[in-house]
XYZ file of C-alpha atoms in Angstrom:
728
model
C 105.769 120.137 139.608
C 102.299 121.762 139.738
C 100.842 125.260 139.615
C 97.897 127.107 141.073
C 94.649 126.771 139.043
C 95.745 123.521 137.375
C 93.223 120.668 137.208
C 94.092 117.094 138.163
C 92.051 113.916 138.073
C 92.708 110.577 139.821
C 93.897 107.616 137.776
C 92.744 105.170 140.439
C 90.073 105.318 143.151
C 91.063 107.670 145.975
C 89.288 108.218 149.258
C 89.230 112.032 149.380
C 89.510 112.872 145.676
C 86.657 111.302 143.729
C 86.869 113.371 140.554
C 88.683 116.252 138.867
C 89.825 118.991 141.257
C 91.371 122.426 140.761
C 94.207 123.804 142.895
C 93.131 127.204 144.200
C 95.759 127.913 146.875
C 98.837 126.595 148.727
C 99.467 127.206 152.454
C 103.166 127.274 153.477
C 103.989 124.079 151.590
C 101.906 122.210 154.165
C 98.370 122.243 152.800
C 96.858 122.341 149.322
C 93.422 123.958 148.955
C 91.297 122.176 146.331
C 87.819 122.540 144.885
C 85.752 119.840 143.210
C 85.067 120.452 139.518
C 81.548 118.988 139.610
C 79.555 121.960 138.272
C 76.189 120.291 138.897
C 76.835 119.902 142.634
C 79.276 122.664 143.597
C 81.069 122.105 146.906
C 83.101 124.424 149.081
C 86.935 124.192 148.899
C 88.643 121.575 151.058
C 92.183 121.075 152.333
C 94.586 118.301 151.383
C 97.969 117.412 152.864
C 100.834 118.783 150.747
C 103.189 115.794 151.201
C 100.434 113.328 150.336
C 99.550 115.430 147.269
C 103.150 115.364 146.046
C 103.344 111.636 146.778
C 100.244 110.967 144.664
C 101.685 113.023 141.816
C 104.979 111.142 141.910
C 103.193 107.787 142.043
C 101.049 108.676 139.028
C 97.813 108.499 141.026
C 96.935 111.982 139.748
C 97.245 113.263 136.213
C 96.744 116.639 134.660
C 93.313 117.090 133.077
C 91.932 119.390 130.409
C 90.500 122.643 131.722
C 86.837 122.773 130.626
C 86.874 126.565 131.034
C 90.020 127.026 128.967
C 88.233 128.787 126.116
C 85.920 130.824 128.318
C 86.649 134.500 127.702
C 87.204 136.934 130.575
C 85.478 139.833 128.775
C 82.298 138.578 127.095
C 80.537 140.867 124.653
C 77.062 141.155 123.158
C 75.353 140.144 126.397
C 71.751 140.895 127.251
C 71.074 143.609 129.803
C 70.187 141.112 132.511
C 73.371 139.105 131.881
C 75.480 142.267 132.095
C 73.899 143.128 135.466
C 74.545 139.594 136.732
C 78.188 139.760 135.589
C 78.704 143.094 137.381
C 77.273 141.717 140.613
C 79.451 138.591 140.337
C 82.582 140.698 139.778
C 81.745 142.832 142.821
C 81.175 139.780 145.013
C 84.255 137.869 143.897
C 86.521 140.929 144.192
C 85.721 141.068 147.916
C 86.727 137.402 148.248
C 89.925 138.054 146.259
C 91.007 140.759 148.724
C 90.769 138.256 151.591
C 92.586 135.069 150.429
C 92.507 133.632 153.940
C 88.769 133.057 153.608
C 89.415 130.112 151.277
C 91.299 128.322 154.052
C 88.373 128.298 156.511
C 84.888 127.168 155.376
C 83.113 128.933 158.257
C 84.794 132.245 157.526
C 83.954 131.892 153.826
C 80.298 131.169 154.596
C 80.124 134.152 156.950
C 81.621 136.458 154.309
C 79.217 135.171 151.637
C 76.321 135.891 154.015
C 77.551 139.433 154.569
C 78.023 140.042 150.825
C 74.517 138.753 150.079
C 73.003 141.067 152.689
C 74.915 144.112 151.442
C 73.977 143.452 147.792
C 70.408 142.428 148.637
C 70.834 139.067 146.939
C 70.124 135.501 147.901
C 72.890 133.817 149.892
C 72.581 130.701 147.734
C 73.034 132.776 144.564
C 76.198 134.465 145.847
C 77.553 131.126 147.063
C 76.916 129.565 143.642
C 78.670 132.484 141.935
C 81.729 132.229 144.227
C 82.057 128.459 143.823
C 81.620 128.634 140.043
C 84.166 131.465 139.988
C 86.689 129.253 141.801
C 85.905 126.284 139.560
C 86.534 128.417 136.463
C 89.951 129.556 137.687
C 88.703 132.911 139.079
C 86.943 133.839 135.850
C 83.727 135.759 136.716
C 82.372 135.248 133.197
C 81.352 131.751 134.257
C 78.114 133.136 135.720
C 76.959 134.163 132.225
C 78.455 131.307 130.246
C 75.044 130.236 128.975
C 74.965 133.519 127.058
C 78.449 132.969 125.564
C 78.945 130.714 122.561
C 82.469 129.273 122.834
C 84.459 127.679 120.052
C 84.207 124.338 121.826
C 80.437 124.548 121.661
C 80.724 125.480 117.996
C 82.765 122.351 117.446
C 80.084 120.304 119.167
C 77.472 121.881 116.942
C 79.508 121.116 113.838
C 79.738 117.435 114.756
C 77.473 115.324 112.589
C 74.680 113.695 114.568
C 72.368 112.593 111.764
C 72.179 112.224 108.019
C 74.254 110.364 105.470
C 77.981 110.248 104.993
C 79.764 113.525 104.171
C 82.972 114.265 102.340
C 84.507 113.425 98.984
C 83.536 110.216 97.270
C 86.094 107.523 96.604
C 87.291 106.586 93.154
C 85.746 103.164 93.755
C 82.696 103.810 95.938
C 81.949 100.109 96.279
C 85.092 99.660 98.424
C 84.019 102.296 100.952
C 81.308 102.060 103.575
C 78.403 104.494 103.541
C 78.391 104.715 107.331
C 78.364 108.388 108.453
C 80.809 109.711 111.043
C 78.319 109.840 113.925
C 77.762 106.111 113.431
C 81.444 105.086 113.643
C 82.753 107.765 116.049
C 82.404 105.580 119.146
C 84.406 102.772 117.561
C 87.194 105.131 116.509
C 87.337 106.747 119.942
C 87.576 103.328 121.595
C 90.315 102.323 119.176
C 92.254 105.524 119.934
C 92.002 105.006 123.690
C 92.748 101.272 123.635
C 95.331 100.876 120.900
C 96.980 104.291 120.459
C 97.039 105.632 124.022
C 97.299 102.415 126.025
C 99.254 100.117 123.709
C 101.151 102.899 121.874
C 100.427 101.478 118.440
C 100.542 103.416 115.215
C 97.366 104.826 113.769
C 97.317 102.316 110.929
C 97.776 99.405 113.345
C 94.997 100.775 115.557
C 92.716 101.030 112.505
C 93.349 97.422 111.533
C 92.814 96.223 115.101
C 89.539 98.141 115.199
C 88.348 96.461 112.001
C 89.154 93.035 113.433
C 87.998 93.422 117.040
C 85.487 96.300 117.273
C 83.387 96.014 114.107
C 81.768 92.698 115.025
C 82.904 90.803 111.944
C 83.233 87.056 112.633
C 86.593 85.469 111.961
C 84.995 82.905 109.677
C 83.718 85.583 107.327
C 87.060 87.402 107.366
C 88.939 84.234 106.504
C 86.278 83.026 104.049
C 86.198 86.230 102.046
C 87.664 85.908 98.584
C 88.936 89.483 98.371
C 89.357 90.546 102.002
C 87.498 93.077 104.074
C 88.792 96.210 102.383
C 87.982 94.907 98.898
C 84.829 92.849 99.479
C 81.714 94.985 98.768
C 79.433 92.459 100.449
C 81.249 92.605 103.805
C 81.512 96.391 103.618
C 77.800 96.781 102.930
C 76.854 94.279 105.635
C 79.019 95.495 108.559
C 79.552 99.167 107.504
C 83.109 99.567 108.963
C 84.675 103.046 109.150
C 87.005 104.044 106.358
C 90.640 104.956 106.945
C 89.885 108.614 106.193
C 87.122 108.713 108.817
C 89.320 107.010 111.406
C 92.292 109.280 110.734
C 90.109 112.395 110.968
C 88.748 111.371 114.364
C 92.244 110.445 115.576
C 93.499 113.901 114.582
C 90.674 115.600 116.449
C 91.344 113.564 119.563
C 95.064 114.274 119.458
C 94.626 118.022 118.956
C 92.313 118.139 121.984
C 94.952 116.634 124.250
C 97.384 118.589 126.418
C 101.014 117.481 126.100
C 102.108 115.460 129.128
C 105.516 114.808 130.589
C 105.979 111.862 128.240
C 106.652 114.312 125.426
C 109.909 116.205 125.322
C 109.492 119.765 126.632
C 110.382 122.565 124.288
C 112.473 125.442 125.465
C 111.334 128.964 124.856
C 112.924 130.954 122.098
C 115.228 133.790 123.013
C 118.821 134.632 123.888
C 121.078 133.478 126.669
C 121.112 137.003 128.124
C 117.342 137.039 128.602
C 116.257 137.059 132.252
C 119.875 137.516 133.452
C 119.690 140.387 135.967
C 123.402 141.153 136.221
C 126.965 139.813 136.192
C 127.513 136.668 138.215
C 126.139 133.901 135.998
C 129.098 132.055 134.475
C 129.683 129.204 132.038
C 132.862 127.099 131.838
C 134.043 124.720 129.144
C 137.262 123.267 127.712
C 138.466 122.852 124.150
C 141.524 121.790 122.218
C 142.993 124.721 120.311
C 143.843 123.677 116.745
C 147.512 124.658 116.800
C 150.770 122.726 117.089
C 153.181 123.964 119.775
C 156.902 123.389 120.212
C 159.002 122.768 123.295
C 160.372 125.638 125.369
C 163.751 123.886 125.359
C 164.185 123.800 121.594
C 161.982 124.732 118.663
C 162.693 121.422 116.957
C 160.523 119.361 119.322
C 156.745 119.278 118.926
C 154.556 118.997 122.032
C 151.119 118.883 120.382
C 148.020 121.025 120.794
C 147.122 122.818 124.051
C 144.003 122.588 126.191
C 142.199 125.890 126.748
C 139.572 126.514 129.439
C 137.345 129.591 129.187
C 134.914 131.035 131.745
C 132.359 133.504 130.360
C 129.822 135.787 132.031
C 126.433 135.283 130.377
C 125.198 138.796 131.196
C 127.689 140.680 129.025
C 129.680 137.971 127.212
C 132.977 138.884 128.903
C 135.662 136.219 129.255
C 136.325 136.376 133.006
C 138.930 133.612 133.304
C 141.048 131.154 131.360
C 143.659 128.421 131.645
C 146.183 127.101 129.110
C 147.981 123.821 129.648
C 149.291 120.754 127.910
C 147.402 118.516 130.345
C 144.166 116.803 129.391
C 140.877 118.405 130.478
C 140.241 117.579 134.126
C 139.105 119.129 137.377
C 142.690 120.087 138.226
C 142.947 122.205 135.057
C 139.432 123.585 135.538
C 140.515 124.668 139.031
C 143.334 126.696 137.443
C 140.798 128.494 135.257
C 138.494 129.096 138.219
C 141.341 130.500 140.301
C 142.305 132.791 137.427
C 138.669 133.858 137.218
C 138.333 134.600 140.940
C 141.694 136.374 141.411
C 143.203 139.669 140.314
C 144.672 139.601 136.803
C 147.710 141.782 137.577
C 149.735 138.688 138.551
C 148.922 137.107 135.175
C 150.004 140.209 133.265
C 153.227 140.415 135.290
C 154.044 136.737 134.670
C 153.475 137.060 130.935
C 155.150 140.449 130.615
C 152.097 142.159 129.086
C 151.477 145.928 129.377
C 148.031 145.606 130.982
C 146.759 146.290 134.485
C 143.937 144.928 136.578
C 141.767 147.885 135.489
C 141.891 146.597 131.927
C 140.425 143.252 133.055
C 138.486 143.872 136.313
C 137.157 140.326 136.669
C 137.920 138.810 140.073
C 134.580 137.787 141.553
C 132.806 134.600 142.563
C 129.575 133.991 140.641
C 126.138 133.034 141.829
C 125.733 130.295 139.208
C 128.366 128.255 137.381
C 127.098 126.229 134.429
C 129.233 123.358 133.164
C 128.944 119.982 131.503
C 129.213 116.603 133.175
C 132.962 116.228 132.630
C 134.575 117.974 135.607
C 132.026 119.046 138.183
C 130.458 115.588 138.477
C 133.854 113.955 139.067
C 135.121 112.757 142.443
C 137.542 115.681 142.621
C 135.022 118.416 141.808
C 131.964 117.173 143.657
C 132.765 119.281 146.762
C 132.823 122.545 144.811
C 129.062 123.277 145.241
C 129.619 123.486 149.015
C 131.367 126.813 148.365
C 127.978 128.494 147.943
C 128.156 128.681 144.148
C 125.144 127.012 142.560
C 126.365 124.523 139.977
C 124.162 123.770 136.973
C 125.211 120.629 135.112
C 123.929 120.567 131.551
C 122.644 117.355 129.943
C 124.996 115.237 127.904
C 125.492 116.044 124.230
C 123.735 119.430 124.506
C 126.238 122.204 123.775
C 123.369 124.639 123.200
C 122.695 124.519 126.947
C 125.880 126.590 127.450
C 125.978 128.355 124.126
C 127.680 131.499 125.446
C 131.011 129.835 126.241
C 130.746 127.658 123.123
C 130.387 130.810 121.059
C 133.434 132.352 122.730
C 135.483 129.263 121.880
C 134.453 129.644 118.259
C 135.213 133.364 118.312
C 138.612 132.761 119.897
C 139.555 130.132 117.302
C 138.384 132.239 114.381
C 141.263 133.108 112.080
C 142.199 136.776 111.991
C 144.613 137.166 109.058
C 145.126 140.842 109.678
C 145.794 140.589 113.418
C 146.729 137.123 114.658
C 148.548 134.955 112.124
C 149.477 132.029 114.343
C 152.024 129.570 112.919
C 151.058 125.946 113.301
C 147.297 126.494 112.938
C 145.258 123.771 111.250
C 141.608 123.103 110.543
C 139.647 120.888 112.892
C 138.218 118.919 109.959
C 141.194 118.802 107.622
C 140.612 118.097 103.977
C 142.964 116.230 101.738
C 146.435 117.782 101.390
C 145.678 120.454 103.970
C 148.454 121.287 106.408
C 148.445 119.727 109.865
C 150.505 122.608 111.276
C 153.481 120.491 112.327
C 155.990 121.936 109.867
C 155.024 125.555 110.515
C 154.881 125.250 114.326
C 156.986 127.909 116.044
C 155.211 128.926 119.279
C 155.815 127.378 122.675
C 153.120 127.245 125.332
C 154.241 130.469 127.049
C 154.306 132.438 123.797
C 150.925 131.005 122.854
C 149.496 132.035 126.240
C 150.664 135.616 125.694
C 148.926 135.725 122.319
C 145.828 134.064 123.784
C 145.529 136.769 126.430
C 145.850 139.371 123.669
C 142.988 137.651 121.825
C 140.894 137.595 125.016
C 141.483 141.300 125.606
C 140.508 141.938 121.988
C 137.273 139.931 122.357
C 136.403 141.678 125.632
C 136.806 145.017 123.896
C 134.181 144.223 121.258
C 130.921 146.241 121.498
C 127.745 144.734 122.900
C 124.368 144.918 121.201
C 123.389 148.572 121.209
C 119.847 147.868 122.415
C 121.237 146.396 125.639
C 122.736 149.696 126.819
C 120.417 150.947 129.602
C 119.472 154.638 129.927
C 121.422 155.154 133.160
C 124.632 154.032 131.406
C 124.526 156.534 128.544
C 126.258 159.222 130.587
C 129.418 157.088 130.821
C 130.113 157.397 127.116
C 131.318 154.841 124.592
C 133.348 152.897 127.145
C 130.214 151.285 128.548
C 129.309 150.009 125.063
C 132.187 147.507 125.103
C 131.842 144.131 126.782
C 134.434 144.802 129.453
C 133.164 148.347 130.004
C 129.580 147.164 130.319
C 130.761 144.474 132.761
C 132.597 147.033 134.890
C 129.555 149.320 134.897
C 127.199 146.461 135.779
C 129.348 145.409 138.764
C 128.328 148.692 140.407
C 124.880 149.354 138.935
C 123.521 145.809 138.550
C 125.252 144.366 141.597
C 124.172 141.705 144.035
C 125.162 138.492 142.269
C 128.938 138.385 142.859
C 131.298 138.208 145.830
C 135.035 138.164 146.393
C 137.203 135.142 147.092
C 138.491 134.499 150.621
C 142.087 133.694 151.519
C 141.439 129.976 152.020
C 138.956 129.495 149.163
C 141.486 127.998 146.766
C 142.624 125.397 149.322
C 139.141 124.442 150.497
C 137.184 124.305 147.235
C 139.498 124.415 144.197
C 142.334 122.098 145.155
C 141.826 118.372 145.548
C 141.051 117.401 149.131
C 142.317 114.285 150.843
C 143.682 112.865 154.074
C 147.193 111.965 155.116
C 148.793 110.334 158.143
C 151.232 112.251 160.302
C 154.301 110.114 160.989
C 157.579 111.023 162.732
C 159.052 111.671 159.262
C 156.173 113.906 158.090
C 152.801 113.628 156.359
C 152.416 110.381 154.446
C 149.961 110.325 151.553
C 149.941 108.619 148.165
C 153.047 106.672 149.289
C 155.020 109.954 149.583
C 156.380 111.791 152.630
C 155.998 115.574 153.026
C 157.643 117.620 155.743
C 158.191 121.223 156.816
C 159.413 123.144 159.857
C 155.878 124.105 160.866
C 155.008 120.460 161.537
C 157.861 120.305 164.031
C 156.879 123.641 165.606
C 153.311 122.452 166.122
C 154.568 119.246 167.733
C 152.886 117.002 165.199
C 156.015 114.945 164.505
C 156.641 114.335 168.192
C 153.008 113.390 168.782
C 153.146 110.934 165.874
C 156.056 109.073 167.497
C 153.558 107.339 169.737
C 150.587 106.886 167.410
C 150.102 108.071 163.858
C 147.018 110.239 163.270
C 145.167 111.553 160.223
C 145.181 115.119 158.942
C 143.200 116.865 156.198
C 145.275 118.013 153.244
C 144.820 119.756 149.899
C 146.966 119.168 146.859
C 147.210 119.547 143.107
C 147.150 116.203 141.273
C 149.544 117.521 138.628
C 152.346 118.319 141.119
C 153.563 115.835 143.731
C 156.170 118.189 145.169
C 153.977 119.654 147.885
C 150.756 119.328 149.850
C 148.986 121.819 152.114
C 147.602 121.331 155.608
C 145.569 123.728 157.732
C 147.282 125.513 160.617
C 144.566 126.299 163.167
C 146.780 128.640 165.175
C 147.609 130.861 162.194
C 144.266 130.215 160.458
C 145.999 129.521 157.163
C 147.185 126.658 154.981
C 150.863 125.677 155.191
C 152.899 124.035 152.457
C 154.802 120.802 153.134
C 157.441 119.736 150.592
C 158.222 116.238 149.384
C 161.347 114.925 151.127
C 162.476 113.190 147.935
C 164.416 115.796 145.892
C 163.975 113.781 142.694
C 160.232 114.500 142.719
C 160.882 118.240 142.798
C 163.752 118.036 140.315
C 161.547 116.449 137.650
C 158.272 118.200 138.694
C 156.392 114.909 138.777
C 152.655 114.588 139.116
C 151.143 112.188 141.624
C 150.420 109.720 138.836
C 154.007 109.944 137.595
C 155.333 109.621 141.149
C 153.247 106.496 141.624
C 154.652 105.037 138.426
C 158.157 106.092 139.497
C 157.802 104.288 142.852
C 156.442 101.222 141.124
C 159.430 101.200 138.767
C 161.804 101.595 141.724
C 160.256 98.620 143.488
C 160.349 96.609 140.297
C 164.033 97.372 139.742
C 164.869 96.504 143.360
C 163.021 93.213 143.019
C 164.853 92.501 139.782
C 168.219 93.294 141.410
C 167.374 90.935 144.263
C 166.483 88.252 141.736
C 169.734 88.812 139.826
C 171.766 88.591 143.039
C 169.989 85.411 144.028
C 170.756 83.908 140.615
C 174.431 84.891 140.918
C 174.571 83.500 144.450
C 173.255 80.173 143.257
C 176.098 79.989 140.725
C 178.911 80.946 143.168
C 177.674 79.049 146.193
C 179.141 75.650 145.082
C 182.544 77.292 144.451
C 182.615 78.879 147.901
C 181.575 75.667 149.583
C 184.278 73.730 147.683
C 186.957 76.209 148.808
C 185.850 75.763 152.401
C 185.923 71.992 152.102
C 189.400 72.100 150.508
C 190.776 74.237 153.327
C 189.365 71.919 155.962
C 190.644 68.855 154.090
C 194.164 70.341 153.684
C 194.432 71.045 157.401
C 193.258 67.562 158.218
C 195.833 66.020 155.856
C 198.742 67.974 157.431
C 197.713 66.927 160.921
C 198.461 70.401 162.323
C 196.939 71.595 165.545
C 196.434 75.344 166.032
C 197.839 76.872 169.181
C 195.312 78.751 171.323
C 197.934 80.831 173.174
C 197.319 84.581 172.952
C 201.075 85.277 172.759
C 201.444 83.021 169.754
C 198.400 84.622 168.128
C 199.925 88.101 168.471
C 203.259 86.907 167.118
C 201.670 85.189 164.147
C 199.452 88.206 163.463
C 202.501 90.545 163.330
C 204.239 88.219 160.924
C 201.178 88.013 158.677
C 200.771 91.786 158.674
C 204.389 92.243 157.628
C 203.992 89.738 154.813
C 201.050 91.667 153.356
C 202.716 95.078 153.339
C 204.132 96.364 150.037
C 204.502 99.523 147.937
C 201.719 101.350 146.074
C 198.879 100.561 148.470
C 199.925 96.945 148.771
C 200.258 96.645 144.999
C 196.850 98.148 144.184
C 198.324 101.118 142.291
C 200.425 100.758 139.118
C 204.197 101.182 139.580
C 205.665 104.625 138.921
C 207.484 104.890 135.521
C 210.511 106.730 137.067
C 212.702 105.796 139.995
C 215.347 107.579 142.113
C 218.960 108.197 141.028
C 220.375 106.313 144.015
C 218.192 103.405 143.211
C 219.480 103.514 139.616
C 223.131 103.123 140.777
C 222.235 100.225 143.021
C 220.288 98.708 140.189
C 223.276 99.044 137.816
C 225.667 97.246 140.212
C 223.146 94.549 140.952
C 223.499 91.477 138.808
C 220.711 90.912 136.340
C 217.866 88.808 137.546
C 216.742 85.715 135.861
C 213.238 85.002 134.813
C 212.894 82.406 137.523
C 213.555 84.865 140.348
C 210.666 86.756 141.913
C 210.767 90.397 142.988
C 210.299 91.028 146.683
C 208.483 94.303 145.993
C 205.247 92.511 145.326
C 205.925 90.265 148.298
C 203.352 87.627 147.612
C 202.271 85.552 150.604
C 204.273 82.387 151.105
C 202.679 79.022 150.904
C 201.779 77.409 154.198
C 204.518 74.776 153.672
C 207.350 77.400 153.496
C 208.570 78.952 156.743
C 210.569 82.178 156.916
C 213.453 82.374 159.429
C 212.383 83.731 162.777
C 215.464 85.999 162.976
C 214.016 88.294 160.332
C 210.941 88.810 162.443
C 213.034 89.465 165.524
C 215.312 91.885 163.667
C 212.329 93.749 162.222
C 210.313 94.112 165.402
C 213.081 94.162 168.005
C 213.107 97.946 168.305
C 209.342 98.296 168.294
C 207.467 98.243 171.578
C 204.006 97.159 170.492
C 202.832 96.287 173.982
C 200.177 98.559 175.456
C 201.353 99.385 178.976
C 197.984 100.789 179.849
């Protein structure tokens, strides 16, 4: 915000700061030590409250001013003998003050020290005090005591300014259209126009010039409007009012602009250099995502296209090593970035084993947490990634639309995508900006995402094996041979010899900072979150399910948004995170994400609502039929005039008769009749007279109408030998 030795001036009247002041010291971010820049009446330094100083800067009450001693040299030459002696005495006196910076904080101590210096050097106390105060005003430049013997370039400029005489410079093609007024005559008008119209109103130089001609040159409006040719072409008006020419005005504007110091209103310019400059060691990472220009196929069959993959890379700025990656078919998000970060922070042997590659963790020894992680605004500013800085890793978010702010990882993306005809001929590749009739890679696609990941790791290992710039190899690394000249070798060497900016990942780091955090409610069925239920044996062992039978309570969880099959909760007794699985097996069978599970539940509810609507519509159609059948039955009984007997004995007798009437072969006629029958039945069937079409088979035994009564003897004969009475 501000620096020592800078000069500030108030933009509005202030009680304690009446003019330009220079900052000479800062005490524990509590007090600012200032000195007044009035060289005619030098005053001792005074203290100012730090918070009030910062408040005035933020409110615009103070602005940075031009240093009047900016061009004063520290080592003047060609001085007279007396000036040289004075300069030596001033250097001796101010060096004593420099060795005791605490003197500037206390006026009494400073005055006492000045008195002692004057006595030891046999000089006047006022002279030494004037030297010390001028030295502080000049930004600790002792040459200020002999500045009257030094001719600065600023003074040369003042001498070169025209103060008398006629107009200088080249003559116009038509001299009658130009005023003869010299520069010293019109300088005040041009300076006023620059301050009023250019600085205050932010007008262009040409507009400021025209406004100056109209408002500052004293030309009445009547003469301007009454002129036949106009001001710039009327020799009479030009000769009478002598306005400045455009060339004079532009020259003065240029001088005023060059004398200014750029303020915060202008865009700051970054210093030239490389990304590796001022990076002390490994531990400063950059992360970014890209779409790899290649078409992939399904792992089920090569005939199905799945599109282009998303690739995340994490690069160490110090040596350019790719320290982590992630490949997925998901869109760029914090969940995918967390996969890349976990790959970056963990040992790579598990990755090599999963992909079946013949590498070990020694070939890629990158498993450390960085000090700084630089990323764009996509992931780390999101709701899911905003808790990541609490892990202790300083996150630097680059401005929007500025890929040069993280040029190291951008360069690695370009290097990874670069075609290598002799080494990696990937089928399905296509150009990002395809020209007419160029292939889009869909016909030649042959790699699935797992095969592409294997090749991508091979490319990463190849890039990490490239040599670094030879000038970057330090002397203490030469004894390790050519291995340290590669990126990965230099990284491995720097982890031991330029250490202090990395650390290892803890057991719970991935659950606390990489996975998405949330809250769930413990219910007797398990943890409920996102309209899903998750359960495990550990919940029952801890007694959470039993405790939730009375009142449900909240619990902190971590999960991956791309997989709704499990969540994790923290077990305080074991000091670890436990997995709880989704109780719905369909979620695990189809590996749904939480977004897909939400859509799945919504579709289930919609289908259930539609089924209820369909059933209601069907019920409305059948309800009149059912009601009519009921009315017919009631009407038929009323017409017959029958009264039902309420005797329990009659009810049992009637029930047995009805049961016998409904019994028949083949599950009461539900099954089709068998095509073959018994031999004995065939003989009986041959002796039996043929039946007519009007007769009805007893095998089906349809129920008799209510008006037909069967003889009671058949019922007695059938049930006479059966004791159906419960003696108990």
